[in-house]
Coordinates of C-alpha atoms in Angstrom, one line a residue:
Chain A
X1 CA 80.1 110.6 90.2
X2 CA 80.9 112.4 93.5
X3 CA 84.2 113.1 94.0
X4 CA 86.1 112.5 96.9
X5 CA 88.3 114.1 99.3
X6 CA 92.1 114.5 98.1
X7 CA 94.8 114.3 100.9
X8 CA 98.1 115.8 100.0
X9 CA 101.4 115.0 102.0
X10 CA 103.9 117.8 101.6
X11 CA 107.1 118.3 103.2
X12 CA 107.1 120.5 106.4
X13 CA 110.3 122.6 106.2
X14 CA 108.8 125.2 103.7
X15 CA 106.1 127.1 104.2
X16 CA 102.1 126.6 102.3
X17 CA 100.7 128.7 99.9
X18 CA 97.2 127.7 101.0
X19 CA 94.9 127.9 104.6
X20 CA 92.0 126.0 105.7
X21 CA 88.9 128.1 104.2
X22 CA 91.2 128.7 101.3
X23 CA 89.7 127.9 97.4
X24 CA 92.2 126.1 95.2
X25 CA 91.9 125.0 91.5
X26 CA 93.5 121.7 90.1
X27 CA 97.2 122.8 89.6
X28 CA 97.5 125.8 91.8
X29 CA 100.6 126.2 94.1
X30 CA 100.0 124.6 97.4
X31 CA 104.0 124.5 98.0
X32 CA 106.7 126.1 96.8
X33 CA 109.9 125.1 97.7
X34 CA 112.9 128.3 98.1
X35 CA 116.2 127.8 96.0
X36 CA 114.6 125.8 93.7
X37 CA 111.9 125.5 90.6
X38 CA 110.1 122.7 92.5
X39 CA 106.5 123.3 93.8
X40 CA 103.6 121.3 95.1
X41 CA 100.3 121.6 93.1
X42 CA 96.9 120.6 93.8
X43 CA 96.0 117.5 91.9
X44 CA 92.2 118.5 92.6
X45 CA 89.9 121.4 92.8
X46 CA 87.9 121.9 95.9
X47 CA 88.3 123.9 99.5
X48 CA 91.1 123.6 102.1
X49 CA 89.2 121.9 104.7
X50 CA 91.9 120.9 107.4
X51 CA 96.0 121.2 107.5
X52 CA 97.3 119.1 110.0
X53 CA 101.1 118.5 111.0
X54 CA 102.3 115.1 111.2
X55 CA 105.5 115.1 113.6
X56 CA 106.2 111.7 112.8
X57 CA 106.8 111.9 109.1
X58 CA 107.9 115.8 109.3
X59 CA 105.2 116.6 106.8
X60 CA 102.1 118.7 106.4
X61 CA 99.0 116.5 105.5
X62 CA 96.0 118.8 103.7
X63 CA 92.5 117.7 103.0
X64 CA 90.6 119.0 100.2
X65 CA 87.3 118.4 100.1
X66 CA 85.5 118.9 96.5
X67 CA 83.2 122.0 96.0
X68 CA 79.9 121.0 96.3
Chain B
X1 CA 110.2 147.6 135.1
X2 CA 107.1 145.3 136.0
X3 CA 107.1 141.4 135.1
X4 CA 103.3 142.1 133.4
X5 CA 103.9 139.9 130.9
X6 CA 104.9 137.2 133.3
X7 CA 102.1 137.7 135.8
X8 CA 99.2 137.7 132.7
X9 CA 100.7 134.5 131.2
X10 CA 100.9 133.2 134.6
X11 CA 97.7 133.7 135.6
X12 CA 96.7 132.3 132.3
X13 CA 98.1 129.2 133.2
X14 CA 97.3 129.1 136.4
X15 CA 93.5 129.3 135.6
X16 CA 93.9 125.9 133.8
X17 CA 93.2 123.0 135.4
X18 CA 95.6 119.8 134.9
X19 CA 94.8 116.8 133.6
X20 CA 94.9 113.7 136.5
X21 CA 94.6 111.0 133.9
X22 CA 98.0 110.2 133.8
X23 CA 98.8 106.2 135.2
X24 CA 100.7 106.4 138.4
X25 CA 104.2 105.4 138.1
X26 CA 105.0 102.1 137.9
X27 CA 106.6 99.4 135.9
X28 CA 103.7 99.9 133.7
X29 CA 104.9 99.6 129.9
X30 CA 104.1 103.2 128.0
X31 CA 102.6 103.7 124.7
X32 CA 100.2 106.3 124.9
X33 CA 97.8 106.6 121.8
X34 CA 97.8 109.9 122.3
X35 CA 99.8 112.8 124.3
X36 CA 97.8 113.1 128.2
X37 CA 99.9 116.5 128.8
X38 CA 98.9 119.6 129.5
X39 CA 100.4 122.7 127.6
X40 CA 99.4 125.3 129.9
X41 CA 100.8 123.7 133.3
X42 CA 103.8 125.0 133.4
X43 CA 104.2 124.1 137.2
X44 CA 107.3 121.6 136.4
X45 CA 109.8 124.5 135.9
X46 CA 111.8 125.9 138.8
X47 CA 113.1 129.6 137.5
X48 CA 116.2 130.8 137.9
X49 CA 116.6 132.7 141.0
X50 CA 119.1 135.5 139.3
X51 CA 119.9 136.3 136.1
X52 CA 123.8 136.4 136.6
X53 CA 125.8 134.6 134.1
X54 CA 127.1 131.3 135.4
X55 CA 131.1 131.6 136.0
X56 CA 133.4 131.3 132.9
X57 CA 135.7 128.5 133.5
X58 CA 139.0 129.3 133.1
X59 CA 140.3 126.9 130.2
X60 CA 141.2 123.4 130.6
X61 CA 141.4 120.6 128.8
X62 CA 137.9 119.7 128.0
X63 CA 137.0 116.0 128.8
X64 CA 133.9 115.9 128.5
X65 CA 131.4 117.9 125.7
X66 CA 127.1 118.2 126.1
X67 CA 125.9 119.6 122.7
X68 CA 122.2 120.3 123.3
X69 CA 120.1 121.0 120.7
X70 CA 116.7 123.1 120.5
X71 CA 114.7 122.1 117.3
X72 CA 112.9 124.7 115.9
X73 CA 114.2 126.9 119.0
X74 CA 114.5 130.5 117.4
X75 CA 115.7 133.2 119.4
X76 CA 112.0 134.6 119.8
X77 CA 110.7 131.2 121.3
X78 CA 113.8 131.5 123.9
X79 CA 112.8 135.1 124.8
X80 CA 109.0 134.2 125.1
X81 CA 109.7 131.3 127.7
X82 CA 112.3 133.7 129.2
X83 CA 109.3 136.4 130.0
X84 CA 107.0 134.2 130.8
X85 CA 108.6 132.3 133.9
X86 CA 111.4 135.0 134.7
X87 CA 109.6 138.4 133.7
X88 CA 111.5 140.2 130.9
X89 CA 114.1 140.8 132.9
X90 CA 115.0 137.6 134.3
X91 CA 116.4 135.0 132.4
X92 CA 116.2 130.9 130.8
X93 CA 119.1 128.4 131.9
X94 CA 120.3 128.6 129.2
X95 CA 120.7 132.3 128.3
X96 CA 122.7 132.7 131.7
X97 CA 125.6 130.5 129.7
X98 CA 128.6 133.0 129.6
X99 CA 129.2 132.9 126.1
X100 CA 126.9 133.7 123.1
X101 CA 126.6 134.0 119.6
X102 CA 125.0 133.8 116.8
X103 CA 124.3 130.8 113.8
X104 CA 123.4 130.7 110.5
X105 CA 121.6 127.6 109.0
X106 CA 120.7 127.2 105.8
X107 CA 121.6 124.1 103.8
X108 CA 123.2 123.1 100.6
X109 CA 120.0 123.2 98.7
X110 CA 118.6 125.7 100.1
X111 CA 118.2 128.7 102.5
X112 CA 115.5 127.2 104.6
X113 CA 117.1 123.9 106.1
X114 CA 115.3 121.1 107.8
X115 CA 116.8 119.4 110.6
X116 CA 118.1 116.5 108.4
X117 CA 120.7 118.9 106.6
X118 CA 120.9 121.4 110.0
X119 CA 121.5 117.9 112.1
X120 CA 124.2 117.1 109.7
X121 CA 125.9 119.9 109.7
X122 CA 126.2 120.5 113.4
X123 CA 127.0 116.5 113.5
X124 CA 129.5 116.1 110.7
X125 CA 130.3 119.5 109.9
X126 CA 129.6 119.7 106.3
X127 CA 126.4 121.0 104.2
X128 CA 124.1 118.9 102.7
X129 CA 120.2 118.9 101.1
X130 CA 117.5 118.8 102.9
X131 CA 116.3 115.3 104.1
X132 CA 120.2 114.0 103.7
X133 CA 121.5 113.0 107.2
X134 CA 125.2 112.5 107.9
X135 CA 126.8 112.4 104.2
X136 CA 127.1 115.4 101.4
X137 CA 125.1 116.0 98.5
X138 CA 127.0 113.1 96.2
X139 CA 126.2 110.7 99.1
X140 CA 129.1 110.2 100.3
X141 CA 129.0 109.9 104.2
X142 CA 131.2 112.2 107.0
X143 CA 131.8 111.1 110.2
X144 CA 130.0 112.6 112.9
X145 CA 131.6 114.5 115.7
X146 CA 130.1 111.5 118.3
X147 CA 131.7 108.8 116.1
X148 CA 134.9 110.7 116.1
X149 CA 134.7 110.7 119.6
X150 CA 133.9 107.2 120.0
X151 CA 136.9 106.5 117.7
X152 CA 138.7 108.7 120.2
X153 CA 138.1 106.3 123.1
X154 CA 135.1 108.3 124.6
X155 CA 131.5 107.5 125.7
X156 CA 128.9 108.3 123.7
X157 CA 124.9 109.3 124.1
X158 CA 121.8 110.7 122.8
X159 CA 118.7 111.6 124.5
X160 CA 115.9 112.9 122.7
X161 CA 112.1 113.4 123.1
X162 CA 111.3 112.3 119.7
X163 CA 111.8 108.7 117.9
X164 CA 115.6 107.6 118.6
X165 CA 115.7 108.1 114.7
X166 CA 114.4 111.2 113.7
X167 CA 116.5 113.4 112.0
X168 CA 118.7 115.2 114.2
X169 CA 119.8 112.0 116.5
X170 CA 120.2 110.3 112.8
X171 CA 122.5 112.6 111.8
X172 CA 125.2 112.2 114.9
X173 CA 124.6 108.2 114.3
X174 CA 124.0 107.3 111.1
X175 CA 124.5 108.0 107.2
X176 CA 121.1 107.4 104.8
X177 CA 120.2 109.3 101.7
X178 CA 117.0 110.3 103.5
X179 CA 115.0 110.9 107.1
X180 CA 112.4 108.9 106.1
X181 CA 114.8 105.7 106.5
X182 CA 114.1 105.5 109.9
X183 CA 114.5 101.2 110.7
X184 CA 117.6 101.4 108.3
X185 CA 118.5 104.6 111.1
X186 CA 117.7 102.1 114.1
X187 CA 119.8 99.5 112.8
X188 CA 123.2 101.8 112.3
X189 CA 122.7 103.2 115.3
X190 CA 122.6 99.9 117.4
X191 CA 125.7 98.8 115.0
X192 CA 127.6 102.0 116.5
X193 CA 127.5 101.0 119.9
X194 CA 126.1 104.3 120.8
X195 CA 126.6 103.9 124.8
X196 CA 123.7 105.5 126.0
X197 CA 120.2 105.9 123.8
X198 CA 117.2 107.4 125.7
X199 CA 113.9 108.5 123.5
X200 CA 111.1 107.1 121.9
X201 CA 110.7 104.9 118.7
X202 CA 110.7 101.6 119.8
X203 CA 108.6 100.7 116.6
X204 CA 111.3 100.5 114.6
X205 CA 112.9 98.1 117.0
X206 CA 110.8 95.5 116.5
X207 CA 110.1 92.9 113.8
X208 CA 106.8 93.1 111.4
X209 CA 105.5 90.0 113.0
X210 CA 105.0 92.5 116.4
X211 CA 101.1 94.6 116.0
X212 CA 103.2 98.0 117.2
X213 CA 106.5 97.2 114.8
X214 CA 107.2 100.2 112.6
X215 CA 109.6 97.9 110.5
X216 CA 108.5 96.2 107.0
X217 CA 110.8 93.0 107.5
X218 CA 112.1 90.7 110.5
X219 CA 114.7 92.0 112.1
X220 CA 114.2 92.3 116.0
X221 CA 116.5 94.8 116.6
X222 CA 115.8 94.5 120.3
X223 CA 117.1 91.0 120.4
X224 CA 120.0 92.4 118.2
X225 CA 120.7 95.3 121.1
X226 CA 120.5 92.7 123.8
X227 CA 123.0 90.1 122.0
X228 CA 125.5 93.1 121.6
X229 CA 125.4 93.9 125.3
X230 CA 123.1 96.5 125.6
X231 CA 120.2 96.7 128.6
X232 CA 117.4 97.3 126.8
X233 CA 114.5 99.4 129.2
X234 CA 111.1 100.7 128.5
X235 CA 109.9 101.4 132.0
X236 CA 110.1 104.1 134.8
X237 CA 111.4 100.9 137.2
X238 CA 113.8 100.0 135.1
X239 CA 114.9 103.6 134.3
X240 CA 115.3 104.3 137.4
X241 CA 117.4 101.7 138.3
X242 CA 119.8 100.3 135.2
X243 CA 123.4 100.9 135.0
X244 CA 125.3 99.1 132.5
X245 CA 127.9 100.7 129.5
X246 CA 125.4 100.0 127.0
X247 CA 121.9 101.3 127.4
X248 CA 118.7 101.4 125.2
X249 CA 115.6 102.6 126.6
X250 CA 113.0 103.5 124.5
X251 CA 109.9 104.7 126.2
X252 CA 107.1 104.8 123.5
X253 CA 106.8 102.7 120.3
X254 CA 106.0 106.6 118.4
X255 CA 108.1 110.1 120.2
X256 CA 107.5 110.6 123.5
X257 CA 104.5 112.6 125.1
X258 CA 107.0 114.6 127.2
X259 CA 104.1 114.0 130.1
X260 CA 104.6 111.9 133.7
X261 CA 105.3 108.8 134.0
X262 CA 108.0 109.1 131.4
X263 CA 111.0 110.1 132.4
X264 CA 111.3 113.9 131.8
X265 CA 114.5 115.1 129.4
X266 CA 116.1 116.3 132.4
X267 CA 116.0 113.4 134.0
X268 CA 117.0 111.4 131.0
X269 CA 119.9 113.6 130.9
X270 CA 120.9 113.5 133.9
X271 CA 120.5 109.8 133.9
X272 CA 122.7 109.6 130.8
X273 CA 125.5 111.7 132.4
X274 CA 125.9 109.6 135.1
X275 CA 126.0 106.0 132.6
X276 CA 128.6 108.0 130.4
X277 CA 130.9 108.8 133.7
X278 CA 130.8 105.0 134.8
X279 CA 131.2 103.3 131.0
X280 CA 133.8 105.5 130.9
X281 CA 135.5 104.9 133.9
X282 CA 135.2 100.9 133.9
X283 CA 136.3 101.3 130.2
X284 CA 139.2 103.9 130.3
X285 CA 140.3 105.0 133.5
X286 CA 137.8 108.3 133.0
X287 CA 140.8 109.5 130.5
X288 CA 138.9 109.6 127.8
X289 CA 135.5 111.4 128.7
X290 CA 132.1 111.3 126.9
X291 CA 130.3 113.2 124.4
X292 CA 126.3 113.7 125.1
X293 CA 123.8 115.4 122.3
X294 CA 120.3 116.0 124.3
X295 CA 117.9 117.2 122.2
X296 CA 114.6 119.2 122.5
X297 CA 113.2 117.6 120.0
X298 CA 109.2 118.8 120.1
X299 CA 109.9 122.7 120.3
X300 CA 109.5 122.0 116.6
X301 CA 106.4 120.5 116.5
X302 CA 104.4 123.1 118.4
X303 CA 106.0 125.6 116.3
X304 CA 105.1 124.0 113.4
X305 CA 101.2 124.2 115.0
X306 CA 101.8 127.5 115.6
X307 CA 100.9 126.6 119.2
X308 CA 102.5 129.5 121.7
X309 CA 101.9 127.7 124.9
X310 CA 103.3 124.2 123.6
X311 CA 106.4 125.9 122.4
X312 CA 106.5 127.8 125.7
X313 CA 106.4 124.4 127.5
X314 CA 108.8 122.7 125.1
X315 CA 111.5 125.1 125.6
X316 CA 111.3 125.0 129.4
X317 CA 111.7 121.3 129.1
X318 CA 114.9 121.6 127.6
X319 CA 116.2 124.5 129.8
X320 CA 115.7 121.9 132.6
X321 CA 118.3 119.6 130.7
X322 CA 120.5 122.5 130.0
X323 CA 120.5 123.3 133.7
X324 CA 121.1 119.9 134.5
X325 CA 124.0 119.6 131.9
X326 CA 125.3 122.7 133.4
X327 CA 125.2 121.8 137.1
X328 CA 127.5 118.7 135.9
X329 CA 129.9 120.7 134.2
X330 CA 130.4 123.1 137.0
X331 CA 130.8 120.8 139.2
X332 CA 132.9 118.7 136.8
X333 CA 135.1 121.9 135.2
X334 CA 136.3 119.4 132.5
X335 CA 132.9 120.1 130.5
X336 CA 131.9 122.0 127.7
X337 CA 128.1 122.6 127.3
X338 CA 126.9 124.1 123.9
X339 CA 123.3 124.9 123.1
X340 CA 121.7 125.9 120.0
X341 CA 119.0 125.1 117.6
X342 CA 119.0 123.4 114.4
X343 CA 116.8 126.1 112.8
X344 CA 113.7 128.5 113.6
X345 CA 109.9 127.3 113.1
X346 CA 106.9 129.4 112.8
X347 CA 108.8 132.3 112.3
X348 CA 107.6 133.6 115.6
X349 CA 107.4 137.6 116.3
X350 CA 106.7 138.9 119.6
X351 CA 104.7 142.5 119.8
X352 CA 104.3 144.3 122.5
X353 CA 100.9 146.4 123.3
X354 CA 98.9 147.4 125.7
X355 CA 100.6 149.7 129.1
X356 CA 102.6 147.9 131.9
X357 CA 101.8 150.5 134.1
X358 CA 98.0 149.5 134.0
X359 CA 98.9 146.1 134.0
X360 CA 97.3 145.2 130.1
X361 CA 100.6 144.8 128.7
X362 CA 100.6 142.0 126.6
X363 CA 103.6 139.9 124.6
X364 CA 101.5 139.3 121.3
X365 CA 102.8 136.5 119.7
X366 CA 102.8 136.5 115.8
X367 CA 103.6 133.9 113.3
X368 CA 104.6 134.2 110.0
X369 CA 104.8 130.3 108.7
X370 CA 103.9 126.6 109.6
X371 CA 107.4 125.8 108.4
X372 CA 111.0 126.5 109.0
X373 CA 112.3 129.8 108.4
X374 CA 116.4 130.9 107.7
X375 CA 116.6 133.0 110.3
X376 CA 120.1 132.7 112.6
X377 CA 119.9 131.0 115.6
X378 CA 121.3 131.5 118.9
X379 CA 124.7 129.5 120.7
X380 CA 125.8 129.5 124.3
X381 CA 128.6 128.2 125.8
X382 CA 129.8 127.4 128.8
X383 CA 133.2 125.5 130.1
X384 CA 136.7 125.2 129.1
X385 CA 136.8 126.5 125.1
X386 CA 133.4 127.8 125.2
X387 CA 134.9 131.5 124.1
X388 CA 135.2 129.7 120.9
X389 CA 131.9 129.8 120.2
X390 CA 131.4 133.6 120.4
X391 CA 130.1 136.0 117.8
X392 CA 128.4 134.5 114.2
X393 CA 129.1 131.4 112.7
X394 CA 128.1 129.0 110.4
X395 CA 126.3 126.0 112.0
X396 CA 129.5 123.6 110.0
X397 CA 132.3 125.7 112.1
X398 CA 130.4 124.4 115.6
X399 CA 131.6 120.7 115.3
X400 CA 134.8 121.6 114.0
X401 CA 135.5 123.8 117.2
X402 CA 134.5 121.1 119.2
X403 CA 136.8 118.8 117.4
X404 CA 139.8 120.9 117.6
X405 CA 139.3 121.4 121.5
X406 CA 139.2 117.2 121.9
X407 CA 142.1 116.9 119.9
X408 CA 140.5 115.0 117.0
X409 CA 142.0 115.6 113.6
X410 CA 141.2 116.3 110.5
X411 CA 137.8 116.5 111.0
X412 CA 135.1 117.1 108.9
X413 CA 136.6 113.9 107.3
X414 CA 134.9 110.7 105.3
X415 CA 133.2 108.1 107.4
X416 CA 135.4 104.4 107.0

């Protein structure tokens, strides 16, 4: 079965680990968060394939699609 | 030396042509879908004609206090605005305030804030996480320096580009374990009796049953403003012409596009002045003065897009409501105006290249993130006490200053 896109939501205040273009493996950082032991891993493997900021919500939302 | 940088970025922007789709202004309710302004016209902003420091007031009581508030404004993002209308030797507003200094603004949790913990701590004056507004890591809520004022006797307002509840109005009105708590935000600030609240976010004003309601139950919170005496507006009309002691005027359902017809952050701040002046005289004799946070709320937002012209045009927008605070308090000598940010975004670089000399001098702009960085931030001051607010501080010290000049005491202190 074809996978599907995954769209993460991730806080804006801290900086990414990944760009659009960018490769990422199921578990890599995509966030990690100063101070703290916290990060943000991808739940899917696939390509960065748009980061967009959503004022709003103060977040970061990242599209991954799945490598064909 | 030569204003290159000014005349290239000028020329730039000069090249573009504007967008004329904007309605003509009217009563017309707002609610864009989407933002009709245009980043590289810059043609709103009237420079400084000198860069002379405006006159330090020799101290008085202070009556009055106008805490504006760049988000995301880094000292970079000043400079770069500063070159591009003034030349690099010419100067923002805001940078010809007398008095100056540095702030540092990292939060309880961490060394990166966000403007939920930054907003707190320039509102209540205490640290907290990120994503906390008005109370400290173990929940327990602070007063803000606005509701200390209000307790005080004294008018109070906010007037932001963003939603009326985003984090750093929320934090001078309002105590909620997080940001995202935006209706629950709405609500406390209506139940303040906040005089004067000019921005966007009417979503969260209106009950689930309304198509543009933000809310996930039935309050009306509009009908709720209205029974407690507020005038609630949504138009340039009724902008233009509403007086009253209570105001609500919430221009979009989402933040604001910062484009025409809406009424510019200037203008809401000048608007705001003037409602704060008369609530206060019909309500006190003008004894007790007002307290004002404007906010320039989308600096942040481009930053965060790494977008150099949006943050250009951001930060002129709020120099316009710095210069309009500041023409009030020199005219008004009872008036501290302080401006600062909550915290840098983008961690923008400017590099110079080229040769000035044969005019291909360019201001490269460099970013290092999409999100917030720790660096310090800048403070200027002007009016009676504003030598206070020299040299480097923590951003927790700056409403505690302004406390002690109104009088109010003890402060930071537990909200009742």
């Amino acid at each position: 079965m074809r996978e599907r896109r995954a769209i993460l939501r991730v806080s804006a205040t801290y900086s990414l680990e990944v760009e659009v273009g960018d490769a990422v493996h199921r578990g890599d950082k995509i966030q990690t968060v100063p101070d703290t032991e916290e990060a943000v891993v991808s739940s899917v493997s696939g390509t960065v394939e748009s980061i967009q900021f959503d004022s709003g919500n103060h977040e970061f939302v990242i599209v991954i699609a799945p490598t064909p | 030396m030569r204003t290159t940088v000014r005349a290239l970025l000028i020329a730039t922007f000069s090249l573009t042509v504007l967008i004329a789709t904007s309605p003509a202004i009217g009563d017309t309710v707002f609610d864009y879908k989407t933002a009709k302004v245009d980043s590289n016209d810059l043609s709103f902003y009237q420079p400084s004609i000198t860069a002379e420091p405006y006159p330090l007031t020799s101290d008085m009581r202070v009556r009055n206090v106008i805490f504006c508030i760049g988000d995301g404004m880094g000292i970079n993002q000043v400079a770069l605005a500063g070159a591009t209308v003034a030349g690099p030797g010419g100067k923002l507003h805001l940078e010809r305030l007398p008095v100056s200094g540095l702030v540092r603004t990292w939060s309880a949790n961490s060394r990166v804030t966000d403007s939920a913990a930054a907003g707190t701590a320039l509102a209540c004056g205490v640290k907290t996480n990120n994503g906390m507004i008005g109370m400290t890591p173990d929940e327990k809520a602070y007063c803000s320096i606005l509701e200390a004022a209000q307790a005080k006797g004294m008018a109070t307002g906010l007037v932001v580009t963003c939603t009326m509840s985003h984090a750093t109005p929320a934090s001078f009105g309002s105590h909620v374990k997080s940001r995202k708590l935006e209706p629950a935000i709405s609500e406390q600030l209506i139940d303040n009796r906040i005089n004067v609240l000019f921005g966007g976010g009417r979503k969260y004003f209106l009950p689930q049953s309304d198509p543009n309601s933000g809310r996930k139950d039935d309050l009306d919170l509009l009908a709720k403003a209205r029974d407690a005496g507020y005038t609630c507006i949504h138009t340039p009309g009724q902008f233009r012409n509403v007086e009253g002691s209570h105001v609500l005027g919430l221009f979009q359902f989402d933040a604001l596009t910062t484009g025409a017809p809406e009424p510019s952050l200037a203008m809401m701040t000048r608007k705001a002045i003037r409602l704060l002046r008369r609530a206060n005289l019909d309500s006190t004799d003008g004894r007790y003065g007002f307290f004002l946070m404007v906010e320039g709320s989308q600096i942040d937002w481009e930053c965060h897009a790494n977008r150099v012209n949006g943050s250009i045009r951001q930060t002129l927008l709020f120099d316009q409501a710095v210069e309009a605070a500041v023409d009030f308090a020199l005219k008004d000598g009872h008036t501290l105006v302080i401006v600062t940010a909550d915290h840098e975004t983008g961690g923008m670089t400017l590099n110079g290249g080229g040769n000035e000399d044969k005019g291909d001098a360019e201001l490269a702009v460099k970013w290092s993130t999409k999100g917030h960085t720790g660096a310090p931030v800048g403070i200027w001051a002007l009016g009676p006490g504003a030598t206070r607010f020299a040299g480097v501080q923590d951003n927790t010290e700056i409403p505690k200053k302004i406390a002690q000049l109104l009088g109010i005491r003890p402060f930071p202190r537990p909200a009742k």
